[in-house]
GROMACS .gro file of C-alpha atoms in nm:
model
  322
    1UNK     CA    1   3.445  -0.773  -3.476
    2UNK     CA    2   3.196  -0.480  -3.398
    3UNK     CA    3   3.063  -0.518  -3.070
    4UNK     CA    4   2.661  -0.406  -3.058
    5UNK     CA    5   2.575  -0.093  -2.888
    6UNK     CA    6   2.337  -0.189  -2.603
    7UNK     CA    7   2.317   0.190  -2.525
    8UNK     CA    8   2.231   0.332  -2.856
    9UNK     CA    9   1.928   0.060  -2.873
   10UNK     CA   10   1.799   0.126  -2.517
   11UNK     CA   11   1.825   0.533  -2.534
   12UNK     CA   12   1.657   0.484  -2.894
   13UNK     CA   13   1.349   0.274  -2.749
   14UNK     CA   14   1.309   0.488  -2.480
   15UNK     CA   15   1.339   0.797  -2.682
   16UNK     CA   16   1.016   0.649  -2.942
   17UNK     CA   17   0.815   0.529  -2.607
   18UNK     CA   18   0.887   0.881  -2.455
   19UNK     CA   19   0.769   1.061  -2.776
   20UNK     CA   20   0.460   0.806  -2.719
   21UNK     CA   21   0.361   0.910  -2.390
   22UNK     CA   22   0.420   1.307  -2.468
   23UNK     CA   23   0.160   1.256  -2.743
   24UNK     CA   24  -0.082   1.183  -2.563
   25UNK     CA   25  -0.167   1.505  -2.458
   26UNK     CA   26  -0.303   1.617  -2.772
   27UNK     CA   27  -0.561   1.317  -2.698
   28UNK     CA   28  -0.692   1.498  -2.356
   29UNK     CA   29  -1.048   1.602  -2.529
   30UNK     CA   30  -1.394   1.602  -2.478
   31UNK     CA   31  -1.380   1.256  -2.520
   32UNK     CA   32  -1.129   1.213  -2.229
   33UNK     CA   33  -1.318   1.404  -2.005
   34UNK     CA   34  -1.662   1.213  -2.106
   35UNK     CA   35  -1.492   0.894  -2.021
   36UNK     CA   36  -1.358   0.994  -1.692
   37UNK     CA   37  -1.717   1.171  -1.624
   38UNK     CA   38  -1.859   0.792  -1.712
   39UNK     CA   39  -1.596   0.622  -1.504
   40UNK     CA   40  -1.724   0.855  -1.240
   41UNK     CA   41  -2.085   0.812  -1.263
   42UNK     CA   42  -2.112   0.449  -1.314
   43UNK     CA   43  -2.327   0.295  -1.047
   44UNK     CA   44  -2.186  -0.085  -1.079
   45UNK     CA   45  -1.819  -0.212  -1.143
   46UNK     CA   46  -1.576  -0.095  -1.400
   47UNK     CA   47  -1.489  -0.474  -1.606
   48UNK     CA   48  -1.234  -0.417  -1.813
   49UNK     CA   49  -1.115  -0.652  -2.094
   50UNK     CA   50  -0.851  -0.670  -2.296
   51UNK     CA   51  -0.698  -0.942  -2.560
   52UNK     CA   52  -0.283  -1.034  -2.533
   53UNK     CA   53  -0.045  -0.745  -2.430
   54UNK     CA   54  -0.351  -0.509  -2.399
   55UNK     CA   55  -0.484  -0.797  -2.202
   56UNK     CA   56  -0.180  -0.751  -1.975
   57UNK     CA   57  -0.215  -0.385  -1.992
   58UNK     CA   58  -0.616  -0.399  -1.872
   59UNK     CA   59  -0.528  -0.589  -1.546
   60UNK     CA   60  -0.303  -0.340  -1.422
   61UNK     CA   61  -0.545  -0.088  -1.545
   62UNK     CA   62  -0.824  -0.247  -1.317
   63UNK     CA   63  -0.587  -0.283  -1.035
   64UNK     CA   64  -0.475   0.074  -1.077
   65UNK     CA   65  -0.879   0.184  -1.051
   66UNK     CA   66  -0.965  -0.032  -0.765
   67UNK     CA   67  -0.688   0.097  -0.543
   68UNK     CA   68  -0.790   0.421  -0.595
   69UNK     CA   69  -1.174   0.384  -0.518
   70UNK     CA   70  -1.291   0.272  -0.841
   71UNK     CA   71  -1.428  -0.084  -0.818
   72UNK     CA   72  -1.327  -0.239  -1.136
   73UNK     CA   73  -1.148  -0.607  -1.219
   74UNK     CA   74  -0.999  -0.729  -1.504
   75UNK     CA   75  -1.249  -1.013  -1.724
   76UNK     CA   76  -1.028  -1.229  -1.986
   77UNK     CA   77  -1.278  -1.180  -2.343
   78UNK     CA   78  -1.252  -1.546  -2.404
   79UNK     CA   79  -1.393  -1.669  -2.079
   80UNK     CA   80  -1.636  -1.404  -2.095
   81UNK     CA   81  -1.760  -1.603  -2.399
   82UNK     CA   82  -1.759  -1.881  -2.194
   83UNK     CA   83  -1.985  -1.789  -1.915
   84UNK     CA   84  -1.800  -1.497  -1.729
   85UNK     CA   85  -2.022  -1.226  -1.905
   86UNK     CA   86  -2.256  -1.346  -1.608
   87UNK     CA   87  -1.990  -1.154  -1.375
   88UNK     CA   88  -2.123  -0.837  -1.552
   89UNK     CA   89  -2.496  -0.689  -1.428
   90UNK     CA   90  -2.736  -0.383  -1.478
   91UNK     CA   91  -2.517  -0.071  -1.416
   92UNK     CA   92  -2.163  -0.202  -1.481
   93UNK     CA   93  -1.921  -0.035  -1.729
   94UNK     CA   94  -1.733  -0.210  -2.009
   95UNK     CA   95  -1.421  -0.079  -2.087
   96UNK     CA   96  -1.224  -0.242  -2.371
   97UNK     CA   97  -0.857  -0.238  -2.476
   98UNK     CA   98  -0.689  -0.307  -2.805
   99UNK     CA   99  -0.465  -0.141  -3.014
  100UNK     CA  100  -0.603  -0.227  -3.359
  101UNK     CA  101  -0.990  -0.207  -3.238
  102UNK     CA  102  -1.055  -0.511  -3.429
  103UNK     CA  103  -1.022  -0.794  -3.174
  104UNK     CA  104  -1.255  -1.042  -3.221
  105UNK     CA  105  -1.304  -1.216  -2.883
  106UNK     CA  106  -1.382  -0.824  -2.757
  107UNK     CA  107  -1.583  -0.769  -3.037
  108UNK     CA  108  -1.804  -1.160  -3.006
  109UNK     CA  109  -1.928  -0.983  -2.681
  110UNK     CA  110  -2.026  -0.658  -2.834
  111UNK     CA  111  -2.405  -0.779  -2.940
  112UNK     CA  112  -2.471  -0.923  -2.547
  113UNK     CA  113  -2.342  -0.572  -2.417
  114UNK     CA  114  -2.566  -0.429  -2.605
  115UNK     CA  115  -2.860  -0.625  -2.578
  116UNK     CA  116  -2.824  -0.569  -2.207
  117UNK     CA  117  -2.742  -0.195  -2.240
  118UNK     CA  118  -2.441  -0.195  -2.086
  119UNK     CA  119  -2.204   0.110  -2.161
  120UNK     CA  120  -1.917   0.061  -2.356
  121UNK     CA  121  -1.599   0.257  -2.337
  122UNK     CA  122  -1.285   0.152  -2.610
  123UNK     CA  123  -0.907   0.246  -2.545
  124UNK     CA  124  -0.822   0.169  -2.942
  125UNK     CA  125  -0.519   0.349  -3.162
  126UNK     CA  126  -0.817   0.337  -3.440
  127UNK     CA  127  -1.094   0.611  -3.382
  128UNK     CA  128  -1.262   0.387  -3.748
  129UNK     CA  129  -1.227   0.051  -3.550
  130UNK     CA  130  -1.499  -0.131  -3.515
  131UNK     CA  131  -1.456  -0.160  -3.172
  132UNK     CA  132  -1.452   0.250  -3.128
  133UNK     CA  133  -1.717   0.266  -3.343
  134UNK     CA  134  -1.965   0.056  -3.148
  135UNK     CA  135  -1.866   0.139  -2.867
  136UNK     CA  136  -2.049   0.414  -2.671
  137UNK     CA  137  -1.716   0.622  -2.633
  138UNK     CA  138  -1.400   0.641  -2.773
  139UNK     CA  139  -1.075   0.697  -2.628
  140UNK     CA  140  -0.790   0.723  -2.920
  141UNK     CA  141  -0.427   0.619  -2.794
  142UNK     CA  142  -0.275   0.636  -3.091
  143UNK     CA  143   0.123   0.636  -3.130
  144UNK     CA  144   0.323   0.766  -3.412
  145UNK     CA  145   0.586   0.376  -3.423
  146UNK     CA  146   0.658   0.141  -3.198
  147UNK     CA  147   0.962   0.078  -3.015
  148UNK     CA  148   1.003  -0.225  -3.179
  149UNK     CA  149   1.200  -0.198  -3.549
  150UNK     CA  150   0.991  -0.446  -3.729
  151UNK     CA  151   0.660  -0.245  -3.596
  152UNK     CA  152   0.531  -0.562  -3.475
  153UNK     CA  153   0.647  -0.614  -3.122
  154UNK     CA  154   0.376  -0.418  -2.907
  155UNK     CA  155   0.598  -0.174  -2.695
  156UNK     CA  156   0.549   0.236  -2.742
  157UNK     CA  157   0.124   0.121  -2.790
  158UNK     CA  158   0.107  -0.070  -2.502
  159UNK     CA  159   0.315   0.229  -2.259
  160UNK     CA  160   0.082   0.464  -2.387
  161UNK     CA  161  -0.284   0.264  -2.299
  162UNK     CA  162  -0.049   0.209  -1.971
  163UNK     CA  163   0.007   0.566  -1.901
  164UNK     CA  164  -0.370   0.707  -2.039
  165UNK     CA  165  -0.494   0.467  -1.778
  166UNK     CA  166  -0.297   0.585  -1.457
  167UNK     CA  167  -0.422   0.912  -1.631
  168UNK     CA  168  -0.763   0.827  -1.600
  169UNK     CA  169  -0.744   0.662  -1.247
  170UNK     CA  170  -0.560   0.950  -1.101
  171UNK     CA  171  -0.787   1.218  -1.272
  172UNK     CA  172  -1.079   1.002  -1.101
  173UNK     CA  173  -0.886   0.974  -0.779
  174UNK     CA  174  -0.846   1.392  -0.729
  175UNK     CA  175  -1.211   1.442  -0.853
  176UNK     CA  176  -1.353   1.176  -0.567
  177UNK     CA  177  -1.126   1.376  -0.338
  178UNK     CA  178  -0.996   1.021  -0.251
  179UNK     CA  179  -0.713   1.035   0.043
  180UNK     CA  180  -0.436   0.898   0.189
  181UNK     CA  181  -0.634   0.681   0.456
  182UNK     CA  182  -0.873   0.592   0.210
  183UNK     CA  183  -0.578   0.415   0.002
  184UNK     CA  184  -0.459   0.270   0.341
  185UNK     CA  185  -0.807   0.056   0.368
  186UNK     CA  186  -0.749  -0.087   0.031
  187UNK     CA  187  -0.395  -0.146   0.065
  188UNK     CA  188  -0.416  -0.303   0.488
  189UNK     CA  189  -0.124  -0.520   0.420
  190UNK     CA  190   0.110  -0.262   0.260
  191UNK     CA  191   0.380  -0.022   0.404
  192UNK     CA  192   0.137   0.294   0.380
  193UNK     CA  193  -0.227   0.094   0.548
  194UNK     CA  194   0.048   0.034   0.806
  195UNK     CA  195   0.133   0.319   0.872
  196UNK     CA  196  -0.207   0.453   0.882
  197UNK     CA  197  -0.410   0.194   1.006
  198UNK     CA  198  -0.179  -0.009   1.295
  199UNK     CA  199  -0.273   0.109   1.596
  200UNK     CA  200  -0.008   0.058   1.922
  201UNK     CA  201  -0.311  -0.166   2.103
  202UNK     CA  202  -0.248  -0.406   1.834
  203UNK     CA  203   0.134  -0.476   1.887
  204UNK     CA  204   0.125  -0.434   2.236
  205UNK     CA  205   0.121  -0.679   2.525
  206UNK     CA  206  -0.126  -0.656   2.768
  207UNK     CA  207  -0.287  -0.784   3.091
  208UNK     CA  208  -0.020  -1.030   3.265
  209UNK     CA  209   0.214  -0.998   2.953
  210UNK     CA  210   0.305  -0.705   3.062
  211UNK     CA  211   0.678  -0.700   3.243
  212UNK     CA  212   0.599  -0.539   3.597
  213UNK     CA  213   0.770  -0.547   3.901
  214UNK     CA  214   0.710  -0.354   4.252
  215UNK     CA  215   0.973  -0.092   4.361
  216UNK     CA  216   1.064  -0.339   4.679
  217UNK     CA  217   1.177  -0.632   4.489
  218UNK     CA  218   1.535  -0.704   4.388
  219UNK     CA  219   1.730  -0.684   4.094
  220UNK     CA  220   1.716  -1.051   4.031
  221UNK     CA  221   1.316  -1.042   4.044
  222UNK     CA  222   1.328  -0.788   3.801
  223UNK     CA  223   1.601  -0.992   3.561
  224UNK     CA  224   1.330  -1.314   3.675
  225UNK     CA  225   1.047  -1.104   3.513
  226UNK     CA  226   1.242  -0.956   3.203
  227UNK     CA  227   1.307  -1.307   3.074
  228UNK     CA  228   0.980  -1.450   3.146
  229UNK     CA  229   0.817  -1.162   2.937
  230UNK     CA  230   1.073  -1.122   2.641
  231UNK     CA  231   1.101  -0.721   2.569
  232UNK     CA  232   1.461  -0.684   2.714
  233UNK     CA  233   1.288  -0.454   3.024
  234UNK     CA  234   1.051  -0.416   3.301
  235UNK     CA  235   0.841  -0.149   3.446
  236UNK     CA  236   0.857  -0.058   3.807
  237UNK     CA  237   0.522   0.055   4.014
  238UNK     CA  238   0.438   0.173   4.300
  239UNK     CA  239   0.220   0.072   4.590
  240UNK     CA  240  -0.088   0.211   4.382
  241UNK     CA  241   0.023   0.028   4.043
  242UNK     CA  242   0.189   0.358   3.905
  243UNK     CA  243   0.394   0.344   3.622
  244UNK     CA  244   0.754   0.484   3.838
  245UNK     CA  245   1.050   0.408   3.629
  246UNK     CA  246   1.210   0.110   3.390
  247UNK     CA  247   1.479  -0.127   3.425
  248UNK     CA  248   1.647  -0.288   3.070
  249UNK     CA  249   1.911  -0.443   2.944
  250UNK     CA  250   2.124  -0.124   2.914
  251UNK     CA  251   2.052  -0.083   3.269
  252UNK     CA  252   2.159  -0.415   3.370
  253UNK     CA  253   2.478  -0.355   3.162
  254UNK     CA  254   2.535  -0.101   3.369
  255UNK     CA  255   2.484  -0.244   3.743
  256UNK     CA  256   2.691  -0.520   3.681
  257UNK     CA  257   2.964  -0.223   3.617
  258UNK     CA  258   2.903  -0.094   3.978
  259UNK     CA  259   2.892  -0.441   4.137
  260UNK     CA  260   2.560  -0.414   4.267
  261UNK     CA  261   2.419  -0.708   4.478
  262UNK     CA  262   2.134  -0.849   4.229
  263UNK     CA  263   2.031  -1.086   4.523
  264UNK     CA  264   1.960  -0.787   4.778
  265UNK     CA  265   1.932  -0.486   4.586
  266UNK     CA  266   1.586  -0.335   4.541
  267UNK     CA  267   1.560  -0.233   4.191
  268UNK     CA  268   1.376   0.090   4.316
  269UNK     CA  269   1.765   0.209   4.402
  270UNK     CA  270   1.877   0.135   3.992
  271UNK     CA  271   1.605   0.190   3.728
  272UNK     CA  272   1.563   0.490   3.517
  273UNK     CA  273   1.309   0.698   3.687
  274UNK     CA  274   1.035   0.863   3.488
  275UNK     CA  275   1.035   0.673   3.187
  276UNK     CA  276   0.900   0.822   2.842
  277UNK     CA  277   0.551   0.678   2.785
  278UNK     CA  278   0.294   0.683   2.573
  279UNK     CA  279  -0.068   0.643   2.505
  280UNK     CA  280  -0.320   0.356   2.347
  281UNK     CA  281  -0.451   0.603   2.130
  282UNK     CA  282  -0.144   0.627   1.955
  283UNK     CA  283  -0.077   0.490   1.574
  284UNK     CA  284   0.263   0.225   1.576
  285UNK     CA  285   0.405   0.457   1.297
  286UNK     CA  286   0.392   0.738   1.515
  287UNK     CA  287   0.511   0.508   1.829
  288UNK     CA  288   0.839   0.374   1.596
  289UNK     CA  289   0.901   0.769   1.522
  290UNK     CA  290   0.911   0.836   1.883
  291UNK     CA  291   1.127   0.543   2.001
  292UNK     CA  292   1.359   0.626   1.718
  293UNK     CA  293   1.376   1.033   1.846
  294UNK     CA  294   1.403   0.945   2.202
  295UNK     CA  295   1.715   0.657   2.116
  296UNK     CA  296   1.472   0.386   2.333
  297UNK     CA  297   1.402  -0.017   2.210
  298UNK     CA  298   1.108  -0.028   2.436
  299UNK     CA  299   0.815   0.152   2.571
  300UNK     CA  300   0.487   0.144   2.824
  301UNK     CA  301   0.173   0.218   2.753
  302UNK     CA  302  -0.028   0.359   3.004
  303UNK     CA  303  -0.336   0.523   3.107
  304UNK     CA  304  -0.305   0.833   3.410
  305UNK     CA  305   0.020   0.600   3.458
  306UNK     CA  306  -0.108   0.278   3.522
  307UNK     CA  307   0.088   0.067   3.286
  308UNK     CA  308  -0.203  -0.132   3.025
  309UNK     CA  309   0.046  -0.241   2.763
  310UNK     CA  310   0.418  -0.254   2.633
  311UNK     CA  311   0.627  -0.336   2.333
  312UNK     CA  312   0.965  -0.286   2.228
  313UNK     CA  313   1.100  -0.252   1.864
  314UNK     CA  314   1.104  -0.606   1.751
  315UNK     CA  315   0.717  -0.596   1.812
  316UNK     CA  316   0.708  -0.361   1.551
  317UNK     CA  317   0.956  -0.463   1.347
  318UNK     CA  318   0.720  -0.814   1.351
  319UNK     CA  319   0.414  -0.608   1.283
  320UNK     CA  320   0.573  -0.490   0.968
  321UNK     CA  321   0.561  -0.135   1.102
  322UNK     CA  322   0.919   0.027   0.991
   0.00000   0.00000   0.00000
């Protein structure tokens, strides 16, 4: 029995879907760039609609453009019918998705778009659809096959509408001069708003959460105050409140070594002198970078040395911050 050759099928699909995509480029016109310059201009929200797999295709589409500082969102055709045109007002964009350019839930709302002049931009394979061709512009996406061997299944169509759209939401993206930060404030729960956006004042413990001790009290007041707070250390201060040295778990590892008298010894005589600290203006990225240079789990925040927060990595580790 002749086994089936996974391989050959795979490479083949991806070789027709490639060939797709790389085809594409002879469709970067005029009419691409008077889409993007429409996309660009348009005072409302970008709705974009789109029947089965280009239906699937749209909303990832939308997402794409709202992430990147287009406001768009994705409007099923058939509800639209059914009341959710009233989602779309006076300066919103339309753009519609099919392969064939003859749906006819996209093409029921054609008439009411109209009527209420809103602009409509179709992503078709057909520039003689009637969807491109009452439509105010046109995008052709057309592919040579699809993937599929029956030329049913939609696969090398639906990459390519995928791919012209990251096309257009990237070109839009550079032209806005959109940044990195500006992603961050759409994106305030994901690695990179993070990153950006986290400051060390919002991880860090403050006021009387804050593990302090004076340089006068003993090791055992210190060990009292390191398990009340939870961060595995304590700062020392001075008589003025000044941020001295720390005392942590390593440390405390490494008293018991020498025998020291945790009842009677003042932990002025065993912490690490001149800690590294840092300041509330810093970002908790930037914070984690520094802990993980400098080989510490913990650090104080202070201001001209008076201690105002702390945190150690777990804080930031809980903050998501990694």
């Amino acid at each position: 029995m002749v086994s089936f050759d996974y391989i050959k099928t795979a490479q083949r699909v991806i070789n027709i879907e490639a060939q797709a995509v790389n085809e594409l480029l002879s469709h970067l016109n005029a009419d691409f760039s008077a889409v993007c310059r429409q996309l660009a201009q348009c005072q409302g929200k970008v709705i974009v609609t789109g029947m089965g797999k280009s239906g699937h295709v749209g909303r990832k589409i939308a997402a794409t453009l709202a992430s990147t500082g287009t406001p768009a969102f994705f409007v099923h055709p058939g509800e639209a019918s059914h009341g959710d045109l009233g989602m779309i007002s006076a300066g919103d964009l339309v753009f519609a998705l099919s392969n064939s350019g003859e749906s006819g839930e996209i093409l029921a709302l054609y008439p009411v778009l109209q009527h209420r002049q809103i602009t409509i931009i179709a992503m078709t394979s057909n520039p003689g659809s009637a969807m491109a061709r009452g439509a105010n512009l046109h995008l052709n996406i057309n592919v040579r096959r699809e993937a599929c061997p029956l030329g049913l299944a939609p696969t090398a169509s639906t990459t390519a509408a995928l791919v012209m759209g990251d096309a257009i939401a990237v070109t839009l993206l550079e032209e806005r001069g959109f940044t990195a930060n500006d992603f961050a404030l759409s994106h305030p729960g994901g690695a990179l708003g993070k990153k950006l956006l986290l400051s060390v004042p919002d991880i860090m413990l403050s006021k009387d959460e804050i593990p302090l001790v004076g340089v006068e009290q003993t090791i055992r007041e210190a060990l009292l105050e390191m398990s009340e707070k939870g961060l595995g250390m304590t700062g020392v201060i001075d008589s003025e409140g000044r941020l001295v040295g720390v005392f942590t778990d390593g440390d405390l590892r490494r008293i018991l070594d020498l025998r020291a008298d945790i009842h009677e010894t003042a932990i002025g005589t065993v912490m690490t002198k001149d800690p590294y600290v840092i300041e509330a203006d810093w970002l908790a990225f930037d914070a984690l970078k520094f802990m993980k240079e400098k080989s510490i789990n913990g650090l104080f925040v202070t201001d001209q040395r008076i201690p105002i927060g702390a945190f150690n990595m777990h804080s930031l580790l809980q903050a998501g911050v990694y």
